[in-house]
PDB file of C-alpha atoms in Angstrom:
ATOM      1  CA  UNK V  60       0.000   0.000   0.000  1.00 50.00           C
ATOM      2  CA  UNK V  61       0.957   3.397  -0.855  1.00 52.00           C
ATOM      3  CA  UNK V  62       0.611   4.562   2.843  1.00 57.00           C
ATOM      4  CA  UNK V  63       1.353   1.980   4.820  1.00 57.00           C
ATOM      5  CA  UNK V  64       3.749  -0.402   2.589  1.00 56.00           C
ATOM      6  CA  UNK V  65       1.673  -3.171   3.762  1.00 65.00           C
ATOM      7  CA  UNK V  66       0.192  -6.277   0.846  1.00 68.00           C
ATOM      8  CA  UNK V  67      -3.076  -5.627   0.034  1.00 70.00           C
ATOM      9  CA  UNK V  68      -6.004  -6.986  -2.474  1.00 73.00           C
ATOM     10  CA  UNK V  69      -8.786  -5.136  -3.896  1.00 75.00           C
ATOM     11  CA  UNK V  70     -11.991  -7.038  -4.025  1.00 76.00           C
ATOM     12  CA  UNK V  71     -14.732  -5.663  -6.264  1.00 78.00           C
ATOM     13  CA  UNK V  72     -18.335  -6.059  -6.359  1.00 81.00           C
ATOM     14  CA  UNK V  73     -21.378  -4.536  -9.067  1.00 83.00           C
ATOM     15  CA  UNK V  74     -23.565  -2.102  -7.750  1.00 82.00           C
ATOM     16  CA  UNK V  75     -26.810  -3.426  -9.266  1.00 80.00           C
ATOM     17  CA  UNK V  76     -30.572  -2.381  -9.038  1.00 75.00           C
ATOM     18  CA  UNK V  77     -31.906  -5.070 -11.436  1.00 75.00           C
ATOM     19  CA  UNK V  78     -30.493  -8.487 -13.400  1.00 74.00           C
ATOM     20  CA  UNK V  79     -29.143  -6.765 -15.851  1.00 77.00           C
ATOM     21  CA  UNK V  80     -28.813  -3.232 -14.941  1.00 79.00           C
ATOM     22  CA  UNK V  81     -25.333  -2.026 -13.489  1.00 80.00           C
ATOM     23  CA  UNK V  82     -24.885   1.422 -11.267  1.00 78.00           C
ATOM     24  CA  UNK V  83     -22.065   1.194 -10.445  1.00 84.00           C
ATOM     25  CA  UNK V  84     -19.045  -1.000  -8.913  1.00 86.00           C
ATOM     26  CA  UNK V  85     -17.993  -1.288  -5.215  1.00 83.00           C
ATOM     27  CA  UNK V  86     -14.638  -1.845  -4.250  1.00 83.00           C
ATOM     28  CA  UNK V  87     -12.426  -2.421  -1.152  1.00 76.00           C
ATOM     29  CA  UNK V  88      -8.715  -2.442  -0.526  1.00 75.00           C
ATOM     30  CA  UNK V  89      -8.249  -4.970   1.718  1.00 73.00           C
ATOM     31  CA  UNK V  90      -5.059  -5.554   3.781  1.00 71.00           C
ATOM     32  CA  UNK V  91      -3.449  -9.312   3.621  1.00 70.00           C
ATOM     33  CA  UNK V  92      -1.561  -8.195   7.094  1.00 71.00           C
ATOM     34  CA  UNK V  93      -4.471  -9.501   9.013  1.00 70.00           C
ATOM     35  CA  UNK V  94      -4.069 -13.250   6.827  1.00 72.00           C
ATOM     36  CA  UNK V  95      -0.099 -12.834   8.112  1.00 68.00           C
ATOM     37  CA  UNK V  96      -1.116 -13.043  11.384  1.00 71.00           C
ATOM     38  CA  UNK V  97      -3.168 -15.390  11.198  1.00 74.00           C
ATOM     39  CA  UNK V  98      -0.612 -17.603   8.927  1.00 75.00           C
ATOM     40  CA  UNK V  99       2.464 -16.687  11.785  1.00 72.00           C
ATOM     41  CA  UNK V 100       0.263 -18.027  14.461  1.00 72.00           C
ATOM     42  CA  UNK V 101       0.235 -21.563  12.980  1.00 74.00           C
ATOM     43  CA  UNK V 102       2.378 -24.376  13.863  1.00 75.00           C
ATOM     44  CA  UNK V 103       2.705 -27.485  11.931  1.00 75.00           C
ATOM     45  CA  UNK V 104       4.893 -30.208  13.950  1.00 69.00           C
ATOM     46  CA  UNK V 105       8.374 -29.137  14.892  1.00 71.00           C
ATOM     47  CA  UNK V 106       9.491 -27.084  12.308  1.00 73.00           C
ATOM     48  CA  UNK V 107       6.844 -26.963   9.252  1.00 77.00           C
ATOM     49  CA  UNK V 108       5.754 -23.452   8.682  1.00 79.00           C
ATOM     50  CA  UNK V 109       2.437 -22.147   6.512  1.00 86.00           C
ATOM     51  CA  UNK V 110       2.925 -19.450   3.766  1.00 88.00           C
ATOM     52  CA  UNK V 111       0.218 -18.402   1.089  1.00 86.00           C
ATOM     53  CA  UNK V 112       0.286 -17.016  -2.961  1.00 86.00           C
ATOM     54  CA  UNK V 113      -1.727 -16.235  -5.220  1.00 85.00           C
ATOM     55  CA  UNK V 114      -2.896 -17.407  -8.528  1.00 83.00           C
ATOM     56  CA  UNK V 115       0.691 -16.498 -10.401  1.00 86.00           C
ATOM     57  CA  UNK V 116       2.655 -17.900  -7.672  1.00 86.00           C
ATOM     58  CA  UNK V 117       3.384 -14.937  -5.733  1.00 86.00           C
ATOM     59  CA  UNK V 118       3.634 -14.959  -2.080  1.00 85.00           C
ATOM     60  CA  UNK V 119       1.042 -12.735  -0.344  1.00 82.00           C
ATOM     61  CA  UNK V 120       1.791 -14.336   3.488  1.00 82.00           C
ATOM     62  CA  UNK V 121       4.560 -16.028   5.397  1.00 82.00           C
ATOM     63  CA  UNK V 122       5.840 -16.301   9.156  1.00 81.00           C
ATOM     64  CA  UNK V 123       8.711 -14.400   8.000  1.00 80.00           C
ATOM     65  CA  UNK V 124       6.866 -11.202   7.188  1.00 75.00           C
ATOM     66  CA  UNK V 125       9.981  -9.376   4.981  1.00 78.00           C
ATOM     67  CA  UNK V 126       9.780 -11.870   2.354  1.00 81.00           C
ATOM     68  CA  UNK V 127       6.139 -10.988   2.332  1.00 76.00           C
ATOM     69  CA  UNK V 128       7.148  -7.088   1.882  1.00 77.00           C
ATOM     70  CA  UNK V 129       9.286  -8.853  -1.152  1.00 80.00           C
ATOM     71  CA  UNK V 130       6.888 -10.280  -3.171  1.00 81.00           C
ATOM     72  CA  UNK V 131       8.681 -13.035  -3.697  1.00 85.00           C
ATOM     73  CA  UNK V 132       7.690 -15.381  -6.763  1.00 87.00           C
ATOM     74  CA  UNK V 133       7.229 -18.499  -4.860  1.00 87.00           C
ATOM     75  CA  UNK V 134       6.473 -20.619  -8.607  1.00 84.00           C
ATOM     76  CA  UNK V 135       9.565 -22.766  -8.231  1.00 83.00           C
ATOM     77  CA  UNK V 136       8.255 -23.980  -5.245  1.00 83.00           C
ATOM     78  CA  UNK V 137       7.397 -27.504  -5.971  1.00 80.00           C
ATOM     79  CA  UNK V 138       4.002 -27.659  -4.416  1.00 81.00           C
ATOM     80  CA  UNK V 139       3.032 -23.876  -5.649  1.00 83.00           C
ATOM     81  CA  UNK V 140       4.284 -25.281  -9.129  1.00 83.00           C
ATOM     82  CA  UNK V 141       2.014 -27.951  -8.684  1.00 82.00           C
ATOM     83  CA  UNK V 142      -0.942 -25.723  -7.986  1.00 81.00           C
ATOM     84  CA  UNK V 143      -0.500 -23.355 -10.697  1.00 82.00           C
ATOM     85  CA  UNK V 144      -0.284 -26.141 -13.486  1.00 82.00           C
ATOM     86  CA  UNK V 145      -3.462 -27.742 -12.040  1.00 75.00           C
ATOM     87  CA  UNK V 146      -5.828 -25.317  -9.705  1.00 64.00           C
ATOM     88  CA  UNK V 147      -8.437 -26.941  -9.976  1.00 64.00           C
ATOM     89  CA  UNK V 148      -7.529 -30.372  -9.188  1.00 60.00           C
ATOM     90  CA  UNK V 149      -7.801 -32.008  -5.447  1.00 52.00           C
ATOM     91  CA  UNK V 150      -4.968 -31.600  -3.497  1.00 52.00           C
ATOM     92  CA  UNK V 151      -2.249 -33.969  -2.674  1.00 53.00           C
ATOM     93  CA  UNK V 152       0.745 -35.179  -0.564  1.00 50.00           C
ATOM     94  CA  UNK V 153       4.027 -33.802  -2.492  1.00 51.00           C
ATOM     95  CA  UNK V 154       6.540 -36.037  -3.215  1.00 50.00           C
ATOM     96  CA  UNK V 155       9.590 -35.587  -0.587  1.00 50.00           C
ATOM     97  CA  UNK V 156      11.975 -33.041  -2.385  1.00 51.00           C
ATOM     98  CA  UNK V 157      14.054 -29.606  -2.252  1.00 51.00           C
ATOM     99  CA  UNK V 158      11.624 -26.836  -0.742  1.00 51.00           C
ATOM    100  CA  UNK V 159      11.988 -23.418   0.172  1.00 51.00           C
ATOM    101  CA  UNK V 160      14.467 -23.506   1.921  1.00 53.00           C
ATOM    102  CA  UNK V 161      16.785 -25.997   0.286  1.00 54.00           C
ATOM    103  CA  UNK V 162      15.898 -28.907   2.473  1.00 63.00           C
ATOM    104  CA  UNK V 163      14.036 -32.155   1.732  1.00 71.00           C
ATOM    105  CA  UNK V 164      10.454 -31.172   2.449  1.00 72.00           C
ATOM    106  CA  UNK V 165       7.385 -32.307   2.073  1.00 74.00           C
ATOM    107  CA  UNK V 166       4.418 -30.086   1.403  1.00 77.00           C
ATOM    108  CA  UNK V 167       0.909 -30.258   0.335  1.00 78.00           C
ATOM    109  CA  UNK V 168      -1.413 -27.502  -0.552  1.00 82.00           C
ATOM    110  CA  UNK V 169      -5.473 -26.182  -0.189  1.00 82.00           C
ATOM    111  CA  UNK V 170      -6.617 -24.052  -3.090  1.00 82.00           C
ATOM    112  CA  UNK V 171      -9.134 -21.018  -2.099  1.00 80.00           C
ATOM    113  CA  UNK V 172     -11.998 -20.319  -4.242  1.00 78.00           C
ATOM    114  CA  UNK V 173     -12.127 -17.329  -4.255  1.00 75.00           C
ATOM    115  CA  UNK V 174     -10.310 -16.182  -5.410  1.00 78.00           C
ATOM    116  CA  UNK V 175      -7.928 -19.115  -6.033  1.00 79.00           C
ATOM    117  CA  UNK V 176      -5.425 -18.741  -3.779  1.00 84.00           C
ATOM    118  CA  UNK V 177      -3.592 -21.669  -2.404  1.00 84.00           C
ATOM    119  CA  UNK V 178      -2.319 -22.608   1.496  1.00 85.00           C
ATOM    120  CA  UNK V 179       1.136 -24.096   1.516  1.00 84.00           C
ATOM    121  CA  UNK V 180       1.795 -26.205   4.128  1.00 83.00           C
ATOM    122  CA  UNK V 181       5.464 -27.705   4.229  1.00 81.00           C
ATOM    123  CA  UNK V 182       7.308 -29.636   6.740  1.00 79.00           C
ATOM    124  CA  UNK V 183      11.281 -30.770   6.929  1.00 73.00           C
ATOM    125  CA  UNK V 184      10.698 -34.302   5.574  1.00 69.00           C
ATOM    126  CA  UNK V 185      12.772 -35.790   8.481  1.00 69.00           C
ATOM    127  CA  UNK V 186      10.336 -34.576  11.101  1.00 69.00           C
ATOM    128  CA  UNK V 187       7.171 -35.333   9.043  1.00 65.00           C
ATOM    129  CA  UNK V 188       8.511 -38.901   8.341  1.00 68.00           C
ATOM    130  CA  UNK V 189       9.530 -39.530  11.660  1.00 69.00           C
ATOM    131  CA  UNK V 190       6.587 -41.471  12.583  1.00 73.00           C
ATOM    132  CA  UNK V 191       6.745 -43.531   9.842  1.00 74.00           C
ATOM    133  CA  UNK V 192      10.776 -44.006  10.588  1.00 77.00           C
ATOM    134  CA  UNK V 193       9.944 -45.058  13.924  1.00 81.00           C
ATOM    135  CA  UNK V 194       7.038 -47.925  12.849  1.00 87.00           C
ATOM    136  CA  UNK V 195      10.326 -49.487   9.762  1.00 85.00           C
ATOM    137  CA  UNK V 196      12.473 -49.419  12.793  1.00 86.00           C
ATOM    138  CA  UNK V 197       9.892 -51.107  15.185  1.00 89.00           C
ATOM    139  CA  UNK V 198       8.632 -53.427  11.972  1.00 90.00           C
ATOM    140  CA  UNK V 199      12.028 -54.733  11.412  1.00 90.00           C
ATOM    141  CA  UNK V 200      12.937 -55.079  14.774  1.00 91.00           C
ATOM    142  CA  UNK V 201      10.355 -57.298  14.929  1.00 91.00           C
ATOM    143  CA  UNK V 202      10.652 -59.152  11.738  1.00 92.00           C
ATOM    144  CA  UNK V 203      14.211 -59.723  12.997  1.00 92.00           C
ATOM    145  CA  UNK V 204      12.834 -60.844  16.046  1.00 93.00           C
ATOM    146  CA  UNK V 205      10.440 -62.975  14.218  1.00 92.00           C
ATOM    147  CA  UNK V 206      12.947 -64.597  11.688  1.00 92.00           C
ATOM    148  CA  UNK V 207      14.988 -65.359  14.938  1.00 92.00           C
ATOM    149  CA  UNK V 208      12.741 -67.125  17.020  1.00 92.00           C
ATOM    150  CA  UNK V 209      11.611 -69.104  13.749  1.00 90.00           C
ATOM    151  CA  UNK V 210      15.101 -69.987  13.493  1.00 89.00           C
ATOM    152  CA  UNK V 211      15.183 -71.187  17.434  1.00 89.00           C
ATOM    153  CA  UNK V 212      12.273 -72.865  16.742  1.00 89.00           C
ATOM    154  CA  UNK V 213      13.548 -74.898  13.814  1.00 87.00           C
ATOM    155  CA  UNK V 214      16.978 -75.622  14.635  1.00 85.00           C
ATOM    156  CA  UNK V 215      14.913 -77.157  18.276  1.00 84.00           C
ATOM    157  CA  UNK V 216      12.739 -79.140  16.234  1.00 81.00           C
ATOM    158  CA  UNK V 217      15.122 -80.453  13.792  1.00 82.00           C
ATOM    159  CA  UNK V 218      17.723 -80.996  16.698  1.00 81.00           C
ATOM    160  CA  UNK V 219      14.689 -83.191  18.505  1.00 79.00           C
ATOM    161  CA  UNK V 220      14.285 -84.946  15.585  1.00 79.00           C
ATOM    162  CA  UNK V 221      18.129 -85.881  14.331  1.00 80.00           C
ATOM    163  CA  UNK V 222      18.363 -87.127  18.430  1.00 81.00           C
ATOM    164  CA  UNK V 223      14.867 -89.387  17.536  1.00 76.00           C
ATOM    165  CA  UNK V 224      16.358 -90.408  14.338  1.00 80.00           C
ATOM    166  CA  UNK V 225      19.655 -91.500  16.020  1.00 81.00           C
ATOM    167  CA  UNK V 226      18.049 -93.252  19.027  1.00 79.00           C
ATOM    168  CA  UNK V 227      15.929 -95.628  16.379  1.00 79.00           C
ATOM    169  CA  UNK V 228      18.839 -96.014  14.173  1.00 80.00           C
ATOM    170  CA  UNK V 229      20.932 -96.841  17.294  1.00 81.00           C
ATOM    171  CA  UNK V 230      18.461 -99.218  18.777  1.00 80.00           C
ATOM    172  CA  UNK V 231      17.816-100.574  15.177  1.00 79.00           C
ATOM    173  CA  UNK V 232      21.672-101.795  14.975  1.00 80.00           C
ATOM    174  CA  UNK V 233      21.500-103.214  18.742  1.00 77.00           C
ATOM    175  CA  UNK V 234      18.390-105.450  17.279  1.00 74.00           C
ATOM    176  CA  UNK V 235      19.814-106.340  14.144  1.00 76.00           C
ATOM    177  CA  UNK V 236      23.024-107.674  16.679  1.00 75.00           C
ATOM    178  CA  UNK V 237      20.950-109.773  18.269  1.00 76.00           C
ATOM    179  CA  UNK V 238      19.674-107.744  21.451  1.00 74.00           C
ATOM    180  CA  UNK V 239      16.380-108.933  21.354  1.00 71.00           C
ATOM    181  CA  UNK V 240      15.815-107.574  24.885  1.00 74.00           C
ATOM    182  CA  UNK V 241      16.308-104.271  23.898  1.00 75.00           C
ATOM    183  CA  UNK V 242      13.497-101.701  23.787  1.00 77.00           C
ATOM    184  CA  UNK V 243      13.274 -98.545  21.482  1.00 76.00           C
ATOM    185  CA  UNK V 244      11.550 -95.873  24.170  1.00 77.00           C
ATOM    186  CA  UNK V 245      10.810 -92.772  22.013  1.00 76.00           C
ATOM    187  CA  UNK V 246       7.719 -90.554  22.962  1.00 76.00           C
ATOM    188  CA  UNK V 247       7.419 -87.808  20.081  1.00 73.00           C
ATOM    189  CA  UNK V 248       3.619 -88.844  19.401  1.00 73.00           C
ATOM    190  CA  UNK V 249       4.120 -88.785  15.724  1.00 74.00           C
ATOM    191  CA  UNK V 250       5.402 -91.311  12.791  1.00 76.00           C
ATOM    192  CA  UNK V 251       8.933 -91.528  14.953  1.00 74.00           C
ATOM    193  CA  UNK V 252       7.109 -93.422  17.786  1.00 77.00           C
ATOM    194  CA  UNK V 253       5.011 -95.780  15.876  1.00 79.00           C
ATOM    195  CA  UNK V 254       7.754 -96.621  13.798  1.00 80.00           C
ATOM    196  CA  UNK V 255       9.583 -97.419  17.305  1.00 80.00           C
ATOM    197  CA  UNK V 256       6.457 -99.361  18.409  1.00 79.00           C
ATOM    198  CA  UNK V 257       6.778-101.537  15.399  1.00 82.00           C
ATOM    199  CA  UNK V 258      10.278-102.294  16.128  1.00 79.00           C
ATOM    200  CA  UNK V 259       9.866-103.168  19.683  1.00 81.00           C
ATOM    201  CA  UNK V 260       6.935-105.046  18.219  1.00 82.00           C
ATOM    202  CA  UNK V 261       9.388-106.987  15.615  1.00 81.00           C
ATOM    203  CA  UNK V 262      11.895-107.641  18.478  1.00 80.00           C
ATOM    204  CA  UNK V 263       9.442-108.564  20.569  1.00 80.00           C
ATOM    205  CA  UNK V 264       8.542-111.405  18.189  1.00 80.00           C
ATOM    206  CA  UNK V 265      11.936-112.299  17.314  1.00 80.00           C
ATOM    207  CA  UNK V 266      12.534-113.239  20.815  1.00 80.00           C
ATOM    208  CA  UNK V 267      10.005-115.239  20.846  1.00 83.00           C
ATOM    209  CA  UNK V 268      10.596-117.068  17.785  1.00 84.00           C
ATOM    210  CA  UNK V 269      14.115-117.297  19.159  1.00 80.00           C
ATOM    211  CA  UNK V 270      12.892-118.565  22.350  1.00 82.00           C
ATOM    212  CA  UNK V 271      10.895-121.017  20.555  1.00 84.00           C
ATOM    213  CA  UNK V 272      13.847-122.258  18.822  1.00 84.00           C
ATOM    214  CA  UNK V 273      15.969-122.363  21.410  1.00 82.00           C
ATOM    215  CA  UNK V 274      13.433-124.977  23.071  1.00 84.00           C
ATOM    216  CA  UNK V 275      12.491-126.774  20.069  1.00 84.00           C
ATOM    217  CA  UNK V 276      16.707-127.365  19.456  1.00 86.00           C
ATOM    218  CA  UNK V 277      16.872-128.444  23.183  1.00 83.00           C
ATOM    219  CA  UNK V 278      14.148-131.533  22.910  1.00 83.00           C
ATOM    220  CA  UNK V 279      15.436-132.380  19.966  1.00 85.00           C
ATOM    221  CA  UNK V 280      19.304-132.770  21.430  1.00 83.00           C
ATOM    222  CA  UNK V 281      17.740-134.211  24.184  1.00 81.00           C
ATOM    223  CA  UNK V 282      16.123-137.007  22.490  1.00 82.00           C
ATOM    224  CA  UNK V 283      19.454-137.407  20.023  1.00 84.00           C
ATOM    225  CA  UNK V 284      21.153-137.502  23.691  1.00 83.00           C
ATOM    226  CA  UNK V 285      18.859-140.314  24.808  1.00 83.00           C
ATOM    227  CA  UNK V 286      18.883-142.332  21.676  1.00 82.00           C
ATOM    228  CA  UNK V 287      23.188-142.252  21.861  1.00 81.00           C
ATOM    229  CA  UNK V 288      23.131-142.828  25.554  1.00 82.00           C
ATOM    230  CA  UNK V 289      20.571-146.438  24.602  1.00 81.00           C
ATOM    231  CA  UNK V 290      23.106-147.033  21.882  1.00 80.00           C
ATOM    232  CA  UNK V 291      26.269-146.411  23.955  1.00 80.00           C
ATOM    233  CA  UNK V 292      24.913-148.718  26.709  1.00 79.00           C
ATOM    234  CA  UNK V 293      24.052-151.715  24.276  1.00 81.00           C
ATOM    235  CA  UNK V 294      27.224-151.401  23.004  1.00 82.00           C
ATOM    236  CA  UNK V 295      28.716-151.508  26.583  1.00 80.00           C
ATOM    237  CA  UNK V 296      26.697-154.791  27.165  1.00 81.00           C
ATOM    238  CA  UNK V 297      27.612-156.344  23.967  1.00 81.00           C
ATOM    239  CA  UNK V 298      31.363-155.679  25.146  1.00 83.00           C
ATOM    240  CA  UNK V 299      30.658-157.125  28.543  1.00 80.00           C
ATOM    241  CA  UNK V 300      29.180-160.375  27.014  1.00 83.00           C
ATOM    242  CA  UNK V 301      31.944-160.926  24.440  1.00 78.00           C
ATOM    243  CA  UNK V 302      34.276-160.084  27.397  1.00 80.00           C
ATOM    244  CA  UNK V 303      32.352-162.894  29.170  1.00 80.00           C
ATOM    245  CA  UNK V 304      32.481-165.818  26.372  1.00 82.00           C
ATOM    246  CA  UNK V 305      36.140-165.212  26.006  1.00 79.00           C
ATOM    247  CA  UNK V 306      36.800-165.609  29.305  1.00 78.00           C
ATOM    248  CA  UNK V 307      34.506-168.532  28.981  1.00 79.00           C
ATOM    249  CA  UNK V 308      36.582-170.269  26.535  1.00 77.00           C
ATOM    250  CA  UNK V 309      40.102-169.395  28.029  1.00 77.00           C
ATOM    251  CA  UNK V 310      39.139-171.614  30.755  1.00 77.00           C
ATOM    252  CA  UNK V 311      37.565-175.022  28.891  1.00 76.00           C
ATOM    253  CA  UNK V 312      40.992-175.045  27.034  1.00 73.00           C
ATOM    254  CA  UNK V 313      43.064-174.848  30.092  1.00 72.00           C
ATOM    255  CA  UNK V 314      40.729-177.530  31.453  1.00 73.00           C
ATOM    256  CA  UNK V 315      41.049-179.806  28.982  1.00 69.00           C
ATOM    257  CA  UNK V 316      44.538-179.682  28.908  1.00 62.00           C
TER     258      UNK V 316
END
């Protein structure tokens, strides 16, 4: 303004007394310092800041008040270029690039009709993404912490398993030695423990058979035993009795003589 230096915007409305009948225009100078206080008085997070512009980019409010007096041309800004080369459009998150201020930023904008003016809002993308920083941190942390107790797990199960698998192989060999008496005890409740059941059940019936055997060989020895011993004592009496007529003989020829 001419008086005061201050940003202003003249607003201007028709003066009429019928649809199609004009008297005249009324207009008003109004001044944007009122929309800079309002603008400096807002906060966004820790360091995000608020600054408006106008259709062609220029900025008409900002917390820092002398780049206000400036008139800066703000249309390099990434989310004013944005909402010059589509007004109209619904706004959006930017993209996470160089702002104002040559720092990666993030910014979004609201477009005000009328008289199509847009609200820049723009936060250091460090801060604004800190949240979401936080939650990859905590997710991987706990995908770690997930892929390592899956591990645990694993290497427990297959470590219960191999020690199974070696008892039944183990016990296996002391069966196929001869062991009969030995008995697989595995209690896993799955295909390891019937499979153990079944050999115990095998040995089981080895021994048995064995034992069966064992007897059956026994009579029979003892009846080949019996059958020599009737043999061996005939033979022994045959002996005796040709013993007997020998002597028998010895003595008519000495009597005779």
């Amino acid at each position: 303004h001419s008086e005061t230096g201050d940003p202003f915007t003249t607003i201007a409305v028709p003066v009429k007394f019928s649809p199609h009948e004009i008297r005249g225009v009324l207009t008003a100078k109004i001044s944007l310092k009122t929309l800079w206080n309002s603008i400096s008085s807002v906060r966004v997070g820790q360091f995000g800041y608020v600054f408006a512009v106008d259709q062609h980019g220029t900025l008409i409010a900002h917390p820092d008040y002398a780049k206000v007096l400036q008139r800066l041309d703000m249309s390099a800004h990434p989310a004013v270029a944005r909402f010059r080369s589509r007004p109209s459009r619904p706004r959006e998150v930017g993209e996470v690039e160089g702002g104002s201020e040559a720092q990666a930023t993030l910014a979004t904008y609201a477009v005000v009709q009328p008289p199509g003016w847009a609200v820049v809002v723009e936060e250091h993308a460090e801060t604004a993404l800190a949240g979401v920083r936080r939650v990859e941190r905590y997710g991987l942390g706990l995908l770690l912490m997930t892929v390592a107790a899956a591990f645990a797990m694993s290497y427990s199960f297959s470590q219960r398993i191999a020690q199974n698998v070696r008892k039944l192989r183990d016990g296996a060999e002391r069966i196929a030695r001869g062991d009969l008496e030995h008995e697989l005890r595995i209690r896993t409740g799955d295909e390891l423990e019937a499979l153990a059941h079944e050999f115990n059940t095998m040995a089981g019936r080895l021994r048995t058979s064995n034992l069966a055997l064992q007897a059956e060989i026994a009579e029979k020895n003892y009846h080949r035993l019996i059958a020599e011993s009737k043999d061996f004592v005939a033979q022994v009496e045959e002996m005796r009795l040709d013993a007997a007529t020998a002597e028998l003989r010895a003595s008519s020829r000495r009597s005779r003589s």
